[in-house]
């Protein structure tokens, strides 16, 4: 899995004014027009035991301006809340690698 390639793809779609709504069957992406001309996406990798219920983590991301869209193949896909210009979820490359 190359999550950086997924990030780049979502970034290109966002630059064209599209935001990810949902991914079906692990491969079919549904997009809709972005709510604002500046739309950001970010990905984070999940632990193998992540079950989507880590409320503290999701709240932390939400407080920073990120809305969780979906979990897919070990990736958490986020989009920026309207009007926000949030910092990247992972800003430390060494921690991201870990």
C-alpha atoms as a PDB file:
ATOM      1  CA  UNK A   1       0.000   0.000   0.000  1.00  0.00           C
ATOM      2  CA  UNK A   2       1.373   3.372  -0.948  1.00  0.00           C
ATOM      3  CA  UNK A   3      -0.529   5.853   1.140  1.00  0.00           C
ATOM      4  CA  UNK A   4       1.536   8.759  -0.211  1.00  0.00           C
ATOM      5  CA  UNK A   5       0.184   7.962  -3.699  1.00  0.00           C
ATOM      6  CA  UNK A   6      -3.347   7.999  -2.280  1.00  0.00           C
ATOM      7  CA  UNK A   7      -2.573  11.343  -0.618  1.00  0.00           C
ATOM      8  CA  UNK A   8      -1.291  12.780  -3.912  1.00  0.00           C
ATOM      9  CA  UNK A   9      -4.396  11.554  -5.783  1.00  0.00           C
ATOM     10  CA  UNK A  10      -6.762  13.092  -3.248  1.00  0.00           C
ATOM     11  CA  UNK A  11      -4.750  16.329  -3.308  1.00  0.00           C
ATOM     12  CA  UNK A  12      -5.071  16.531  -7.104  1.00  0.00           C
ATOM     13  CA  UNK A  13      -8.836  15.959  -6.911  1.00  0.00           C
ATOM     14  CA  UNK A  14      -9.099  18.606  -4.172  1.00  0.00           C
ATOM     15  CA  UNK A  15      -7.191  21.129  -6.286  1.00  0.00           C
ATOM     16  CA  UNK A  16      -9.801  20.598  -8.994  1.00  0.00           C
ATOM     17  CA  UNK A  17     -12.591  21.332  -6.508  1.00  0.00           C
ATOM     18  CA  UNK A  18     -13.657  17.779  -5.576  1.00  0.00           C
ATOM     19  CA  UNK A  19     -13.824  16.245  -2.130  1.00  0.00           C
ATOM     20  CA  UNK A  20     -14.027  12.585  -1.248  1.00  0.00           C
ATOM     21  CA  UNK A  21     -17.443  11.543  -0.003  1.00  0.00           C
ATOM     22  CA  UNK A  22     -16.897   7.788   0.403  1.00  0.00           C
ATOM     23  CA  UNK A  23     -15.016   4.810  -1.007  1.00  0.00           C
ATOM     24  CA  UNK A  24     -17.119   1.757  -1.804  1.00  0.00           C
ATOM     25  CA  UNK A  25     -15.860  -1.832  -1.981  1.00  0.00           C
ATOM     26  CA  UNK A  26     -12.373  -0.565  -1.221  1.00  0.00           C
ATOM     27  CA  UNK A  27     -11.896   0.783  -4.747  1.00  0.00           C
ATOM     28  CA  UNK A  28     -14.766   2.935  -6.050  1.00  0.00           C
ATOM     29  CA  UNK A  29     -14.445   6.548  -4.923  1.00  0.00           C
ATOM     30  CA  UNK A  30     -17.391   8.935  -4.841  1.00  0.00           C
ATOM     31  CA  UNK A  31     -16.544  12.635  -4.963  1.00  0.00           C
ATOM     32  CA  UNK A  32     -18.675  15.735  -4.633  1.00  0.00           C
ATOM     33  CA  UNK A  33     -17.968  19.395  -5.193  1.00  0.00           C
ATOM     34  CA  UNK A  34     -15.895  20.891  -2.403  1.00  0.00           C
ATOM     35  CA  UNK A  35     -17.618  23.287  -0.034  1.00  0.00           C
ATOM     36  CA  UNK A  36     -14.899  25.889  -0.502  1.00  0.00           C
ATOM     37  CA  UNK A  37     -12.310  26.628  -3.165  1.00  0.00           C
ATOM     38  CA  UNK A  38      -9.499  25.686  -0.754  1.00  0.00           C
ATOM     39  CA  UNK A  39      -9.957  22.095   0.245  1.00  0.00           C
ATOM     40  CA  UNK A  40      -7.354  20.025   2.045  1.00  0.00           C
ATOM     41  CA  UNK A  41      -7.039  16.311   2.638  1.00  0.00           C
ATOM     42  CA  UNK A  42      -4.671  14.349   4.826  1.00  0.00           C
ATOM     43  CA  UNK A  43      -4.074  10.702   5.607  1.00  0.00           C
ATOM     44  CA  UNK A  44      -2.855   8.975   8.711  1.00  0.00           C
ATOM     45  CA  UNK A  45      -1.973   5.337   9.106  1.00  0.00           C
ATOM     46  CA  UNK A  46      -3.762   3.326  11.751  1.00  0.00           C
ATOM     47  CA  UNK A  47      -2.516   0.733  14.158  1.00  0.00           C
ATOM     48  CA  UNK A  48      -3.449  -2.840  13.378  1.00  0.00           C
ATOM     49  CA  UNK A  49      -5.775  -2.867  16.415  1.00  0.00           C
ATOM     50  CA  UNK A  50      -7.579   0.383  15.484  1.00  0.00           C
ATOM     51  CA  UNK A  51     -11.317  -0.230  15.387  1.00  0.00           C
ATOM     52  CA  UNK A  52     -12.491   3.287  14.530  1.00  0.00           C
ATOM     53  CA  UNK A  53     -13.552   4.081  18.068  1.00  0.00           C
ATOM     54  CA  UNK A  54     -10.507   5.963  19.379  1.00  0.00           C
ATOM     55  CA  UNK A  55     -12.631   8.955  20.317  1.00  0.00           C
ATOM     56  CA  UNK A  56      -9.749  10.872  21.943  1.00  0.00           C
ATOM     57  CA  UNK A  57      -7.659  10.671  18.749  1.00  0.00           C
ATOM     58  CA  UNK A  58     -10.578  11.625  16.510  1.00  0.00           C
ATOM     59  CA  UNK A  59     -11.461  14.496  18.862  1.00  0.00           C
ATOM     60  CA  UNK A  60      -7.861  15.739  18.800  1.00  0.00           C
ATOM     61  CA  UNK A  61      -7.926  15.735  14.996  1.00  0.00           C
ATOM     62  CA  UNK A  62     -11.325  17.441  15.023  1.00  0.00           C
ATOM     63  CA  UNK A  63     -10.082  20.151  17.387  1.00  0.00           C
ATOM     64  CA  UNK A  64      -7.191  20.739  14.959  1.00  0.00           C
ATOM     65  CA  UNK A  65      -9.597  21.255  12.033  1.00  0.00           C
ATOM     66  CA  UNK A  66      -9.759  17.756  10.529  1.00  0.00           C
ATOM     67  CA  UNK A  67     -12.890  15.682   9.928  1.00  0.00           C
ATOM     68  CA  UNK A  68     -12.495  11.917   9.579  1.00  0.00           C
ATOM     69  CA  UNK A  69     -14.052  10.767   6.303  1.00  0.00           C
ATOM     70  CA  UNK A  70     -13.337   7.055   6.279  1.00  0.00           C
ATOM     71  CA  UNK A  71     -10.935   4.311   7.305  1.00  0.00           C
ATOM     72  CA  UNK A  72      -9.656   2.197   4.434  1.00  0.00           C
ATOM     73  CA  UNK A  73      -6.932  -0.456   4.383  1.00  0.00           C
ATOM     74  CA  UNK A  74      -5.110   0.909   7.398  1.00  0.00           C
ATOM     75  CA  UNK A  75      -5.481   4.553   6.361  1.00  0.00           C
ATOM     76  CA  UNK A  76      -7.612   7.170   8.026  1.00  0.00           C
ATOM     77  CA  UNK A  77      -8.747   9.715   5.462  1.00  0.00           C
ATOM     78  CA  UNK A  78      -9.446  13.232   6.721  1.00  0.00           C
ATOM     79  CA  UNK A  79     -10.580  16.470   5.121  1.00  0.00           C
ATOM     80  CA  UNK A  80     -10.236  19.957   6.482  1.00  0.00           C
ATOM     81  CA  UNK A  81     -13.272  21.511   8.065  1.00  0.00           C
ATOM     82  CA  UNK A  82     -14.721  24.397   6.012  1.00  0.00           C
ATOM     83  CA  UNK A  83     -12.826  27.616   6.678  1.00  0.00           C
ATOM     84  CA  UNK A  84      -9.869  25.836   8.305  1.00  0.00           C
ATOM     85  CA  UNK A  85      -6.277  25.654   7.125  1.00  0.00           C
ATOM     86  CA  UNK A  86      -5.043  22.944   9.504  1.00  0.00           C
ATOM     87  CA  UNK A  87      -1.489  21.771  10.000  1.00  0.00           C
ATOM     88  CA  UNK A  88      -0.655  18.307   8.647  1.00  0.00           C
ATOM     89  CA  UNK A  89      -1.683  15.492  10.973  1.00  0.00           C
ATOM     90  CA  UNK A  90       1.807  13.997  10.862  1.00  0.00           C
ATOM     91  CA  UNK A  91       4.447  16.729  10.852  1.00  0.00           C
ATOM     92  CA  UNK A  92       7.380  14.719  12.215  1.00  0.00           C
ATOM     93  CA  UNK A  93       8.729  12.403   9.478  1.00  0.00           C
ATOM     94  CA  UNK A  94      10.453  10.115  11.981  1.00  0.00           C
ATOM     95  CA  UNK A  95       7.272   9.673  14.021  1.00  0.00           C
ATOM     96  CA  UNK A  96       5.294   9.146  10.814  1.00  0.00           C
ATOM     97  CA  UNK A  97       7.713   6.374   9.827  1.00  0.00           C
ATOM     98  CA  UNK A  98       7.292   4.716  13.252  1.00  0.00           C
END
